[in-house]
Each structure stands twice: as C-alpha cells, then as structure tokens.
Short mmCIF file of C-alpha atoms and ligand atoms in Angstrom, two decimals:
data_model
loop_
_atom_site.label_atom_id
_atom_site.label_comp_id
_atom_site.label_asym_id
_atom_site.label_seq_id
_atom_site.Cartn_x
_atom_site.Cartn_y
_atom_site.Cartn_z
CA UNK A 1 9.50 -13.56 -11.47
CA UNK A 2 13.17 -14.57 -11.34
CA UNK A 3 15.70 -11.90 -9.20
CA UNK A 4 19.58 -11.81 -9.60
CA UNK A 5 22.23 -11.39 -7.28
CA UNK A 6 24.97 -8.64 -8.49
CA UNK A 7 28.89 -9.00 -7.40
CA UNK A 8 28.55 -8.10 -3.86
CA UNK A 9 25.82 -10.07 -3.67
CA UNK A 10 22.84 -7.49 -3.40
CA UNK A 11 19.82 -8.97 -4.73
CA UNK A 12 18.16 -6.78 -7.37
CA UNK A 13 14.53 -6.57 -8.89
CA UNK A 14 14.45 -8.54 -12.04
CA UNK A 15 12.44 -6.41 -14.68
CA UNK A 16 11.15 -2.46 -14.19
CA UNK A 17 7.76 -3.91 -13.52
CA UNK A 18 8.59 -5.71 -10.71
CA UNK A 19 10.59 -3.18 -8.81
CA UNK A 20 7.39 -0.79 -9.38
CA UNK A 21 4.68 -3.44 -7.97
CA UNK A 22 7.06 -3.72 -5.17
CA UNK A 23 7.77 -0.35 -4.26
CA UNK A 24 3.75 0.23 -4.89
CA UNK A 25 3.33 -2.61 -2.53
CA UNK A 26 5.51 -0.91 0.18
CA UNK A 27 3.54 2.42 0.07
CA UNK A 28 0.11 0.87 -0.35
CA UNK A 29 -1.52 -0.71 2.63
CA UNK A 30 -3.33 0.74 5.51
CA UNK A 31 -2.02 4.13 5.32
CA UNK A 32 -4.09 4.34 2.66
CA UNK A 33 -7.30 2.53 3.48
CA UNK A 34 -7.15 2.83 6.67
CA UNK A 35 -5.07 5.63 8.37
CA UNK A 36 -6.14 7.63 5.46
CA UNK A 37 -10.15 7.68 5.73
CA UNK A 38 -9.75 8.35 9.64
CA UNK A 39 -6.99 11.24 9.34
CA UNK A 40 -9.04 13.34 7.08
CA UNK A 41 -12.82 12.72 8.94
CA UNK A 42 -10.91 13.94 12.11
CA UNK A 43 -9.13 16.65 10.14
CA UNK A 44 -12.32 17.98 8.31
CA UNK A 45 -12.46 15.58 5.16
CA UNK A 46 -11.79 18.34 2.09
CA UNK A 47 -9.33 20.89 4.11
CA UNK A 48 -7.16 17.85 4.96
CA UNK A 49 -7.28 15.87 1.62
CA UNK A 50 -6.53 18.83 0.13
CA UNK A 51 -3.37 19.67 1.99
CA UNK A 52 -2.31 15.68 2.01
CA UNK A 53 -2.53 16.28 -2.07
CA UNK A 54 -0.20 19.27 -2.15
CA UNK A 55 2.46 17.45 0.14
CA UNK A 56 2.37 14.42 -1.74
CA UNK A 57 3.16 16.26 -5.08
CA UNK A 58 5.37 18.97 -3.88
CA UNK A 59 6.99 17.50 -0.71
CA UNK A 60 6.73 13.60 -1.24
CA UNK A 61 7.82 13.11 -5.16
CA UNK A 62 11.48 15.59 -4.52
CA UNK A 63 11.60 13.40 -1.79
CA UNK A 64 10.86 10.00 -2.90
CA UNK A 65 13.35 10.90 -5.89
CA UNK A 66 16.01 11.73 -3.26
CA UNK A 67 16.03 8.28 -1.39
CA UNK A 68 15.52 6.88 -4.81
CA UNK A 69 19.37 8.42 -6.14
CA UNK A 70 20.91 7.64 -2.56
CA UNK A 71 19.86 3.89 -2.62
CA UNK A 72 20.33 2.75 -6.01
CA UNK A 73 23.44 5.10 -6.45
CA UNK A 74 24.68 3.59 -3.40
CA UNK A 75 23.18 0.29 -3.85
CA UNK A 76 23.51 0.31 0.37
CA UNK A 77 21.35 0.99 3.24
CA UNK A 78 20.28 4.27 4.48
CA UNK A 79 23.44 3.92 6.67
CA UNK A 80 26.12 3.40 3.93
CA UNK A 81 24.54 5.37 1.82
CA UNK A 82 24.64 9.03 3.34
CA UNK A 83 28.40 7.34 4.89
CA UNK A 84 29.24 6.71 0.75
CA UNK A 85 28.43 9.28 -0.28
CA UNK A 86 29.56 11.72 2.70
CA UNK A 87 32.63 9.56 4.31
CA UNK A 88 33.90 12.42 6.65
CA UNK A 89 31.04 13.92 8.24
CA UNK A 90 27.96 12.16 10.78
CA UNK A 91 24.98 12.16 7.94
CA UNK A 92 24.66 8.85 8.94
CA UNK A 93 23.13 9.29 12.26
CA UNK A 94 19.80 10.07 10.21
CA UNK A 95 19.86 6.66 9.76
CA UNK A 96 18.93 6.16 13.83
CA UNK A 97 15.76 7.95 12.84
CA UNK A 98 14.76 5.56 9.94
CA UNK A 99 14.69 2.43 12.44
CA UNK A 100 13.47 3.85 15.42
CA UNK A 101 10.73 4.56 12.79
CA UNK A 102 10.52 1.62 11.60
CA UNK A 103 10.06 -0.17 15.01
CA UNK A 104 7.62 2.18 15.84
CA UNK A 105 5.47 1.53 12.63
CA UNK A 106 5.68 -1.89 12.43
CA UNK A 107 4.87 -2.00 16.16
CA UNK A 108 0.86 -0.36 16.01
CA UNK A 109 0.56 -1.13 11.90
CA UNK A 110 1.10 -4.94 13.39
CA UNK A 111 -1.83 -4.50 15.46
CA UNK A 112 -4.00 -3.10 13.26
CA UNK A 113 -3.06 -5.68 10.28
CA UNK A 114 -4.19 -8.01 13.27
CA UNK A 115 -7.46 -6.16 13.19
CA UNK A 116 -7.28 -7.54 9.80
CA UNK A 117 -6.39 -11.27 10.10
CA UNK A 118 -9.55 -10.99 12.93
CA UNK A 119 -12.00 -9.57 10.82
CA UNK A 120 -11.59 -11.50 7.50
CA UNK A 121 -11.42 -14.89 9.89
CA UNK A 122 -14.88 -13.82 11.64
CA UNK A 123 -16.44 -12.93 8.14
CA UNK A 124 -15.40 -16.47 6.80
CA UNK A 125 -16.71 -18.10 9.35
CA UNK A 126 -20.33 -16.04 9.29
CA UNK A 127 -18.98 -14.98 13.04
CA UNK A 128 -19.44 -10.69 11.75
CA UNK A 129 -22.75 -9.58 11.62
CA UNK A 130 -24.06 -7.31 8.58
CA UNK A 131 -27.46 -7.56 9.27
CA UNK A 132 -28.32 -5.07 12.41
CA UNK A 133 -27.34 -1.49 13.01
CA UNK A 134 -25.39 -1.96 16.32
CA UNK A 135 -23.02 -3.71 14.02
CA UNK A 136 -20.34 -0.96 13.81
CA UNK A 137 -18.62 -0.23 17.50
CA UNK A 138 -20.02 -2.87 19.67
CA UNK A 139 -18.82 -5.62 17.07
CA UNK A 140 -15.68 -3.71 16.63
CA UNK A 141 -15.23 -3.67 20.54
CA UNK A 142 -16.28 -7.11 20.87
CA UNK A 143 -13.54 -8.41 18.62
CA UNK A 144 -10.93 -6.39 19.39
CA UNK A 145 -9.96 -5.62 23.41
CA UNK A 146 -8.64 -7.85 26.21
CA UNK A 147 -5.89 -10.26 24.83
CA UNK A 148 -7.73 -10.94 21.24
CA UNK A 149 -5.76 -7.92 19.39
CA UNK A 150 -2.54 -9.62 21.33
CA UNK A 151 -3.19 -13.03 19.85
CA UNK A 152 -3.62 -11.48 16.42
CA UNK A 153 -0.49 -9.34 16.11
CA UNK A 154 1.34 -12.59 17.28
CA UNK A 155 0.61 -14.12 14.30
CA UNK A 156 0.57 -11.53 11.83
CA UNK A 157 3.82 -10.81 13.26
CA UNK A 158 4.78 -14.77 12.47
CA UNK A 159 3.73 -14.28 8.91
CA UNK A 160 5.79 -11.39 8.00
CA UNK A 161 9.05 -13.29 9.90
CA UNK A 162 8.42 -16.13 7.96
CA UNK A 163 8.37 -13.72 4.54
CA UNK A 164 11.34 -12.05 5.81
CA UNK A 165 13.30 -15.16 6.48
CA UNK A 166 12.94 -16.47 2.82
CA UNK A 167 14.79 -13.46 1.14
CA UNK A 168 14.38 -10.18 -0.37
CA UNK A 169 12.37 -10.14 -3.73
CA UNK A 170 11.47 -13.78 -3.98
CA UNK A 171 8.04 -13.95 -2.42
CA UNK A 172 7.21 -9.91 -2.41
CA UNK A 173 7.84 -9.27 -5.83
CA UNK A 174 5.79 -12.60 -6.89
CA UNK A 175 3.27 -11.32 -4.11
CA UNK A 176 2.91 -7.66 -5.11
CA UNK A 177 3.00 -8.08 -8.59
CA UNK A 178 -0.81 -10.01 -8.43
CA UNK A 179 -2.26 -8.99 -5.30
CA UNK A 180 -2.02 -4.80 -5.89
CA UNK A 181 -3.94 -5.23 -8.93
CA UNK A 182 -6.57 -7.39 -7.31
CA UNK A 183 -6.81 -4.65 -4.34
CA UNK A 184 -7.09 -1.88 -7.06
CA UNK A 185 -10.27 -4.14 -8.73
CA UNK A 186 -11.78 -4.39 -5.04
CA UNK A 187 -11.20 -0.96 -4.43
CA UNK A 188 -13.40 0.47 -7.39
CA UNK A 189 -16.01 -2.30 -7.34
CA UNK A 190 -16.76 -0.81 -4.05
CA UNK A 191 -16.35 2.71 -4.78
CA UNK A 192 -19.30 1.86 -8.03
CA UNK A 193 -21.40 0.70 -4.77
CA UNK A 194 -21.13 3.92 -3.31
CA UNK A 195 -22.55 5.57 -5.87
CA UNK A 196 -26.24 3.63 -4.96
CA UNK A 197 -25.72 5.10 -1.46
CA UNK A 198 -28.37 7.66 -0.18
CA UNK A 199 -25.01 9.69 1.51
CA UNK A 200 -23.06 9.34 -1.66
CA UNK A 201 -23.39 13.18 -2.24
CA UNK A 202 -22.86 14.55 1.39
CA UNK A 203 -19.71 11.59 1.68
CA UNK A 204 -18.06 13.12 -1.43
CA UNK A 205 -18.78 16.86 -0.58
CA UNK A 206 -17.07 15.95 2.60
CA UNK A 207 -14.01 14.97 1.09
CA UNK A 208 -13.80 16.86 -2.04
CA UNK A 209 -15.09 20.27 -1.09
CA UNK A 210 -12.48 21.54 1.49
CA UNK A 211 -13.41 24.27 3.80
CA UNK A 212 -10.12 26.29 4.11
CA UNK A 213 -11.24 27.94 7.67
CA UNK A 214 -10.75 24.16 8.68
CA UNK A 215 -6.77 24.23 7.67
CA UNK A 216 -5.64 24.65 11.10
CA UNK A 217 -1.68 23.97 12.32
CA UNK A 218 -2.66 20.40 13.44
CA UNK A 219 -4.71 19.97 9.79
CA UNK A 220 -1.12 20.51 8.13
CA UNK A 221 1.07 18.62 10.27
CA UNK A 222 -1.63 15.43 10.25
CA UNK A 223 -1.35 15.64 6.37
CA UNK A 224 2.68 15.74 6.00
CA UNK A 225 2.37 13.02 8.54
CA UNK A 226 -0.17 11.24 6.07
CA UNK A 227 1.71 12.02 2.91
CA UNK A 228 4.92 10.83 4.41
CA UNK A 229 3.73 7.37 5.59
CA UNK A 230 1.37 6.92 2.94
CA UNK A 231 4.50 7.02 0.84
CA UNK A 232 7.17 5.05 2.90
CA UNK A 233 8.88 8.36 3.52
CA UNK A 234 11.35 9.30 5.24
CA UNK A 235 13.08 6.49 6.89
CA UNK A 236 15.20 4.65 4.56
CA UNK A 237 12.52 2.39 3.64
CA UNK A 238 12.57 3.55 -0.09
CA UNK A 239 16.28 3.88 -0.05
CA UNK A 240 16.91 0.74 0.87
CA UNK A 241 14.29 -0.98 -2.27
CA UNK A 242 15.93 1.28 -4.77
CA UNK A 243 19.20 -0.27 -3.76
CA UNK A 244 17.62 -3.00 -4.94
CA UNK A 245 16.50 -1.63 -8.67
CA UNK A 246 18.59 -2.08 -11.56
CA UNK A 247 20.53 0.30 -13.47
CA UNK A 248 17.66 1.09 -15.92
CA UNK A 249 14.83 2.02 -13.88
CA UNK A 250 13.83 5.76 -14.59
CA UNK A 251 13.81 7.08 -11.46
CA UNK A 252 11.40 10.01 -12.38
CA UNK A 253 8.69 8.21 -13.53
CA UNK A 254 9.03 5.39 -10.88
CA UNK A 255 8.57 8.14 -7.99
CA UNK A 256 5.69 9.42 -10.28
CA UNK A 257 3.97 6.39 -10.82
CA UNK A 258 4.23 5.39 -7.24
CA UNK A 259 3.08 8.35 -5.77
CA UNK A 260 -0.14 8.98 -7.93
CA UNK A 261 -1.53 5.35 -7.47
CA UNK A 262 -0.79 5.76 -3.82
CA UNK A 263 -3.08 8.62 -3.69
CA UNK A 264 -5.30 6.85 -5.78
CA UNK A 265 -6.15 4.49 -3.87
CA UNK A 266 -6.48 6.57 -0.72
CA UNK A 267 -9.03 8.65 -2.30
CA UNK A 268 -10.53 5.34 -3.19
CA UNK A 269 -10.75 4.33 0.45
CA UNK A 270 -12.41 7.80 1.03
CA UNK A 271 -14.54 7.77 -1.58
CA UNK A 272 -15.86 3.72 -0.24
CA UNK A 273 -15.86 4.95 3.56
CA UNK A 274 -17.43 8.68 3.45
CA UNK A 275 -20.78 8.09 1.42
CA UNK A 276 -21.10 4.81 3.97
CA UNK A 277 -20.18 7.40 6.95
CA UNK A 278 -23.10 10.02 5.99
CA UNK A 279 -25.85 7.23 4.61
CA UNK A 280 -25.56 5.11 8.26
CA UNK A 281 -25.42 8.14 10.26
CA UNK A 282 -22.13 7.54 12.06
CA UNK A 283 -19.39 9.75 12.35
CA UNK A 284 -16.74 10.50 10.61
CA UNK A 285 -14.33 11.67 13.76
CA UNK A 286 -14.38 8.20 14.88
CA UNK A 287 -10.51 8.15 14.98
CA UNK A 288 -8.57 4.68 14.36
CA UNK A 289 -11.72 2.43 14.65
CA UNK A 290 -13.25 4.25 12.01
CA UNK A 291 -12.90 1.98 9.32
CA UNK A 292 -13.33 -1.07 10.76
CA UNK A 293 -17.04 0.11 11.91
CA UNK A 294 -18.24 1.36 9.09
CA UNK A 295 -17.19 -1.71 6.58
CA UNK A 296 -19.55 -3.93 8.12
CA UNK A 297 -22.38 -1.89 7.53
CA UNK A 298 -21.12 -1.51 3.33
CA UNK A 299 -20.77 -5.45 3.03
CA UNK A 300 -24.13 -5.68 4.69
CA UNK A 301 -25.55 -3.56 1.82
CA UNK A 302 -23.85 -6.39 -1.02
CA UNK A 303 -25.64 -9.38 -2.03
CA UNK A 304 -22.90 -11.96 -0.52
CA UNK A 305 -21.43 -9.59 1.88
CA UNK A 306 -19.79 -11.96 3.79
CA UNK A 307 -17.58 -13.06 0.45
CA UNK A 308 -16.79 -9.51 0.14
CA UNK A 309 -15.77 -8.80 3.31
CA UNK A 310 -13.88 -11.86 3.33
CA UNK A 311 -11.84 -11.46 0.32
CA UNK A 312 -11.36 -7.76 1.28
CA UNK A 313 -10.19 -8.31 4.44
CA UNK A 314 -7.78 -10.84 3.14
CA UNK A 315 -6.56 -8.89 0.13
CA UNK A 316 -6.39 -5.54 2.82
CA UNK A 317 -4.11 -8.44 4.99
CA UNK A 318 -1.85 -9.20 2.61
CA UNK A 319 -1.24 -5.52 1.72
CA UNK A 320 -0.16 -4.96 4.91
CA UNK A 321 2.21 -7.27 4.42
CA UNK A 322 4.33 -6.13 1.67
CA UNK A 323 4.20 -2.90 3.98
CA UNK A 324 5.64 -4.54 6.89
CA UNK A 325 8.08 -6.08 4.75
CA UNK A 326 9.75 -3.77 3.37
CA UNK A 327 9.91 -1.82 7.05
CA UNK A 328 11.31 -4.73 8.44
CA UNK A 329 13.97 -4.25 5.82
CA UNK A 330 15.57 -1.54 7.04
CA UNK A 331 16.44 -2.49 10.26
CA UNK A 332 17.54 -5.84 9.16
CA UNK A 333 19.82 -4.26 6.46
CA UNK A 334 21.79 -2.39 8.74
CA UNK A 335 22.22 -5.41 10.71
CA UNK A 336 23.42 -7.26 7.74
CA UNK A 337 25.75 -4.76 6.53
CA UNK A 338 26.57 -2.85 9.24
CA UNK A 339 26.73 -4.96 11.90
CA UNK A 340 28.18 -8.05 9.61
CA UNK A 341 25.08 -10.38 10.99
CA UNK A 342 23.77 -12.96 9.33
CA UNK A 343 20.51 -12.78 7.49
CA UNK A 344 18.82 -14.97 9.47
CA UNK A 345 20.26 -13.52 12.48
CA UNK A 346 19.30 -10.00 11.96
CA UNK A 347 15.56 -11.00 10.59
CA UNK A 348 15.15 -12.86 13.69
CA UNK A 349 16.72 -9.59 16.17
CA UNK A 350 14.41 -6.83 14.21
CA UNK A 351 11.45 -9.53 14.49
CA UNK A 352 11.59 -9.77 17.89
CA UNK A 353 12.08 -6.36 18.77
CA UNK A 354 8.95 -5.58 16.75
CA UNK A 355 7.34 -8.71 18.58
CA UNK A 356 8.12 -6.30 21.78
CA UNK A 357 6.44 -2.99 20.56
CA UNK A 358 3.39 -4.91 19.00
CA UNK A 359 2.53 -6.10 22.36
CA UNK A 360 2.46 -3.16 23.97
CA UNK A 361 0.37 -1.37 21.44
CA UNK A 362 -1.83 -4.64 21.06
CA UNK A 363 -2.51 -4.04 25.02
CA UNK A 364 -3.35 -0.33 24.33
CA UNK A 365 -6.80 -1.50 23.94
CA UNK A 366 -7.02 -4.11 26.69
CA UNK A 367 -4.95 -3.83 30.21
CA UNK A 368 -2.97 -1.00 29.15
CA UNK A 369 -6.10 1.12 27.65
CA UNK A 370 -5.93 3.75 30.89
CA UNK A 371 -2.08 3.89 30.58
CA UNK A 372 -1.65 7.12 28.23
CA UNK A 373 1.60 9.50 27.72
CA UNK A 374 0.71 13.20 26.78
CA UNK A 375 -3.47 11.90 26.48
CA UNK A 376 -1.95 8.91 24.36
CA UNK A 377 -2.10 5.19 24.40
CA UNK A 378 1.09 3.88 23.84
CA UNK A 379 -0.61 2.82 19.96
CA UNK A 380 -1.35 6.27 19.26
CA UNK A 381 1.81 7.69 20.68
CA UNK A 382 4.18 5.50 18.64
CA UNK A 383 1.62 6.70 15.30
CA UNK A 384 2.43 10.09 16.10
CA UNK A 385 5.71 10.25 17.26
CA UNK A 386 7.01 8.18 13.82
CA UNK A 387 4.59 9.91 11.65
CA UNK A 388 4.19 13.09 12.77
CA UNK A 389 7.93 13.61 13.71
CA UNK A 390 10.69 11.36 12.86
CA UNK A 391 9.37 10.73 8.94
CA UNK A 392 9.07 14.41 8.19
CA UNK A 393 12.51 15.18 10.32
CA UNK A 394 14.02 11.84 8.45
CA UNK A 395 12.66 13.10 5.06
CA UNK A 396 14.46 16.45 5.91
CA UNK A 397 17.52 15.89 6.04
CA UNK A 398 17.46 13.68 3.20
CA UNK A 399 16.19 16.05 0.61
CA UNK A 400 18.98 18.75 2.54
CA UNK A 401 21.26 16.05 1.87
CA UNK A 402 20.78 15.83 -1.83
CA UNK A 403 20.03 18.68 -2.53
CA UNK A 404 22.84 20.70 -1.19
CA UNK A 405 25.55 18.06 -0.17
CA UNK A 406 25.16 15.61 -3.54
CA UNK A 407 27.57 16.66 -6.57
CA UNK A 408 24.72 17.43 -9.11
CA UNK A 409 26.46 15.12 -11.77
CA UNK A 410 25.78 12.17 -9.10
CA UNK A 411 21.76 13.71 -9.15
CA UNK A 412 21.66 13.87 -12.88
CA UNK A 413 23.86 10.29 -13.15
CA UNK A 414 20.70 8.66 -11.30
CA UNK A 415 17.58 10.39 -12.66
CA UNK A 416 18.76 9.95 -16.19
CA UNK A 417 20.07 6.75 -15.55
CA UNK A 418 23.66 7.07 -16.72
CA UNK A 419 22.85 9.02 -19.82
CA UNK A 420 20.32 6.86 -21.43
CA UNK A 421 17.33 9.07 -20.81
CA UNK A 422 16.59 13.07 -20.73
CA UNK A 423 15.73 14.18 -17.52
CA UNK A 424 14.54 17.85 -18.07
CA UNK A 425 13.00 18.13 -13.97
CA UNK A 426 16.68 18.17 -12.65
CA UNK A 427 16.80 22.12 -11.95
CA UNK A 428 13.25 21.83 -10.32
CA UNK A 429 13.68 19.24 -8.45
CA UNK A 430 17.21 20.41 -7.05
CA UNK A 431 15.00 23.43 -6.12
CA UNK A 432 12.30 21.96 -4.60
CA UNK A 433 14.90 19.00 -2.53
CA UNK A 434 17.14 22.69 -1.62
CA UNK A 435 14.48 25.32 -0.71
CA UNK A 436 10.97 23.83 -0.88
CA UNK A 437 11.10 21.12 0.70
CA UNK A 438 13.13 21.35 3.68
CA UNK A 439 11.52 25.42 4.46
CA UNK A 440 8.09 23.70 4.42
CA UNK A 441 8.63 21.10 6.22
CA UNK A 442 10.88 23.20 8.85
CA UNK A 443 7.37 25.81 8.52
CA UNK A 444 5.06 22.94 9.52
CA UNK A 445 6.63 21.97 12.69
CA UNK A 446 7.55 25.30 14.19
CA UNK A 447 2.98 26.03 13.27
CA UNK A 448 2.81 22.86 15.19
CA UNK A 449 4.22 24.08 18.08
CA UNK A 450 2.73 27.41 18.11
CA UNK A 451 5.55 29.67 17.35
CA UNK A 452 4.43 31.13 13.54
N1 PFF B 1 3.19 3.17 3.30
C1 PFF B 1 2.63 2.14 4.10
C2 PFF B 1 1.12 2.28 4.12
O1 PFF B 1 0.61 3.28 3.61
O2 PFF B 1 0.46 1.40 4.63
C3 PFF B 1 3.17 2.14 5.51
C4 PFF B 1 4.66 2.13 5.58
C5 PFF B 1 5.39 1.12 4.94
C6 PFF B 1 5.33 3.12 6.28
C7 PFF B 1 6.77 1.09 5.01
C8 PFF B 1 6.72 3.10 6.36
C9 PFF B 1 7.42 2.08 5.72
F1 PFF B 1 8.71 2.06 5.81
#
C-alpha cells in the first residue's frame, strides 16, 4: 500500500481502507484484550460492560468525530490544530495533556506488550506449561518479576523505535491492514472454544447480565476510563492520524466503524477470558495479571496449544504495536512541527523518554514493587492517572472545543467532506459534543470524588 506526500509535505493514507485498518489498529490492542477483561471482572463484569457500552456510543463516537474534524481540517497536530483554528486564545495548552498522556501510556502498555514478547517466546520454545493447574499465577510470577519484565520492555521498546524511525504510514498501514484481520480470526476461533467450556454459561452471565446495584461511582469512572483508551481518546492521538486521511474519508462512518469493531473485539476478549475464569475456578478480580493467568489454562484445553498460544501471543504483540505507534506519534509530531526537529531527532527524544517511564513501571513488579503512591505502583498509577483523568479531561475540552468554539460550517465542511456526502447527524452530534458530552463527563468526575 503506496502513501503520498501532499504540498507541505504531510504524509497521507493512500486509499479509505487503509486509513480505517490504521486507525482500527491504533484503538485495538490491549485495551481491549487485556485492560478490558480485567476492568470489568474487578468492576462486576455486566454493570461495567454495560456502562463501558453507553460511553463508547454516546461519549466516545461525538468525540472521536471531534478529533477527527480538528486533525484532518487542520491537517496539524493536536497543537496547531486547536492554535489554527483558535489563533488568539491558549486552547492549545490541551495539547500538554495529550503527551503527558501519551508518555504515561506508552510507559506501563510497554511493559505489558513485554509481558507479551515473554510469553509468546516461552510458548515457542515449550518453556509455558499448559498441562498442570498451578499454571496460572505462579507461571505468571515466575516469568514476570525481578529484571525479566525490564529486559522485555527494552526491546519491545526497540521495536516500536525502529517502526517509528522508518516513517508514518509505510510499515503500519502495510502492518495493520493484514494483521487486524488475522487477530479478529483468532479472536472468534477462541471465543467458538468457549462455547465447549463447562463455565461458558456462568462466564457469559457474568458479563452480559449486569447487576445495576453494582454501578457504583468508581464502576463509571473505570468505564469512561475504558471507553476512552480503548478508543485512543482524548489525547491527540486520533487527531493527529486524521491529519493524515485524505479529503474523502467520511468521517461519520470512519468514527462508526472504528468504534463498533473496537468494542467488538473487547467483548470478544470477555467472552474468551470469562467462561475460562468460571470453568478453572479462578477469579475474575485478579486485576492486571488477569489475563495472562488464565490464557494458559485455555491453550492447555486446544489440541496444539502451544501453536496457539504462540501465534496469539505474537499476533496480541504486534497489536500492541500499531498502538504504541501511533502514541508515539503525538509527541513526536509536536516535536516536528512545533519544535522544527528533525524526524529522526524527535523519534529518538519521545523514544527515550518513554525508554525512562517503561523502566520504572517495568520495576513496579521487581525492586520497586513496595514503592506505591496513593496504594499504587508507579504501573498502576501512570494507568490511572492517564486513563482515568487526563483522557476524559483531554476528551473534554475537545468536544467543548468543537462544539461551541468551531464555526458549524467548518463541522459540516468535515463530516460531509466538502459537500460530497449528506451528513444528516450534524445537529445531534453538535448536541451531544455541546451538552452531552462535556456535562457527563464533568458528572463522572465530581461522583468520583464524592461530591454528587
Ligand atoms: N487504544 C489502545 C488499546 O486499546 O490498546 C491504546 C492506546 C493507543 C491508547 C493509542 C492511547 C493511544 F493514543
């Protein structure tokens, strides 16, 4: 798949397809397979999947659309775009938010794509065990303190520089464009297993059947957490691909499309871990290892488990990369264009100051394991400070932005795409980026910290 430079030399996605696969490839990854399954079995499985649903459709599309019509009606970074399109006043500053996001994302999701590299390694080489039932936390312990997690987010870390260094779409869009489908095939060849599970029913009652006693403040602010990450919200990160789209890309249908195979394939992932959860008789509160424990015990149920888990810990790997990408991409952006550095110079400065958060969070579970801020490791703490807080803040503003501080011919400009096609959402979706979504939003936090 070929990309082309435009006049000021902005690379953009070569065909519609592309630029989807891409942006898919940005919002799927372990949010979904991994931070997903573990949010909702420590938020009550149906009450939180439930809530994570209505954010992503009422919350996460307005918004997704939002950064969509900044960044391709900008065709600039989250910086230039809220200064283009608001020269006098300090919008802008909400672009501080996106990277120290971004560093703080990349710096656990690093780690835990690590986790990844370790695992699918260990399968391949018949060093994971399928066959007993202490399988699940030992072997996840066992693999994954003292320096091990450090050696691994080194090199995943190396990997995504040495993606970053090549270009924008080059290797992505070629990446994204065959591995998400692949994923997607994994995904429900797995979810068919689950169905010959004896916890099959109690796993999907969990998830599907929500218990609305259990929708507590902390239930709602984990899920606008989850819906926002899950969807590269609120930090520029979409923004800054839809710079990169062309000038025919309906941006409707692209937020639409992106958002319901994101949830897809979290409910996917929950519909793979739960039934495993309830037939081994683990539990499903087990926080961040979660996943990682109960796999094991799925592949050991396959004929050839060890090729499974293999090729899905690879596939899950390389997922996480065309996440990590397209986070490191804001950060080197606004070094590019705002700082006037050179490509290479940038990729190298936002590499190595993600180098510097991954370690810490990769020591979170060795020496630095008793070393906790507010009763979190310093992994956990940079999860919930950038999902919990500066994505819904970042997301915000943005959908304040455009909703109130856009000229509505700019709005309806982008979503019909100049014209060409009928856009009949615009008054909703003005609604929902002026009213709904910032009043919910501003609603969720102020439950979070007790005062409604
Ligand atoms: N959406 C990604 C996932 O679900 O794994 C994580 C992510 C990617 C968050 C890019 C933020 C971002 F800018």
């Amino acid at each position: 798949m070929k990309s082309t430079q435009n006049n000021n030399e902005r690379a953009i996605f070569a065909t519609k397809f592309g630029a989807i696969a891409t942006t898919v490839g940005s919002a799927v990854g372990l949010g979904n397979i991994w931070r997903f399954p573990y949010e909702a079995g420590i938020h009550g499985g149906g009450a939180f999947m439930i809530c994570y649903l209505a954010f992503v459709f009422l919350i996460g599309i307005p918004v997704l659309c939002s950064e969509f019509i900044m960044g391709r009606g900008t065709r600039s970074n989250i910086f230039g775009a809220y200064r283009k399109l608001r020269p006098d006043h300090n919008w802008h500053l909400a672009g501080y938010i996106g990277i120290l996001a971004s560093i703080l994302i990349l710096s656990f999701y690093s780690v835990v794509a690590g986790w990844t590299i370790e695992y699918c390694l260990s399968s391949l080489f018949g060093q994971l065990k399928f066959s007993n039932t202490e399988i699940g936390h030992g072997q996840f312990i066992e693999l994954t303190t003292g320096w091990r997690p450090v050696i691994w987010t080194v090199i995943f870390l190396a990997c995504n520089f040495f993606i970053l260094i090549g270009g924008v779409t080059k290797g992505i869009e070629r990446a994204s464009n065959i591995l998400m489908p692949l994923l997607f095939l994994l995904l429900i060849a797995f979810c068919i297993n689950s169905f010959t599970l004896p916890g099959f029913k109690e796993g999907v009652k969990f998830l599907f059947h929500p218990d609305f006693s259990k929708i507590t403040p902390s239930v709602l602010l984990g899920a606008l957490g989850q819906a926002f990450f899950s969807l590269s919200l609120g930090l520029g990160c979409m923004m800054t691909y839809a710079s990169y789209f062309n000038n025919d890309n309906r941006l409707g249908k692209t937020a639409v499309t992106t958002a319901v195979l994101d949830s897809l394939v979290a409910i996917l992932a929950g519909i793979i871990i739960f039934p495993a959860v309830f037939s081994f008789g683990l539990s499903p509160e087990a926080g961040p290892t979660l996943v990682f424990e109960v796999l094991p015990y799925i592949f050991s149920k396959l004929p050839g488990g060890a090729i499974w888990s293999t090729l899905f810990f690879l596939l899950l790997f390389l997922a996480s990369l065309t996440s990590t990408v397209s986070m490191s991409e804001i950060s080197i952006t606004y070094f590019c264009e705002e700082k006037r550095w050179s490509r290479k110079k940038s990729t190298v400065v936002s590499s190595l100051i993600g180098l510097a958060g991954g370690l810490i969070c990769a020591l979170s579970f060795g020496p630095l394991s008793d070393f906790t801020i507010f009763g979190m490791t310093f992994f956990s703490l940079f999860d919930y400070l950038s999902s919990n807080i500066c994505l819904p803040v970042g997301g915000m503003i943005c959908s304040i932005f455009t909703g109130w501080f856009i000229d509505r011919k700019f709005v309806k400009t982008q979503m019909t795409d100049n014209g060409k096609y009928r856009f009949p959402m615009l008054r909703p979706l003005v609604f929902c980026l002026r009213w709904v979504c910032p009043t919910a939003i501003f609603l969720i936090f102020l439950n979070s910290i007790g005062i409604i």
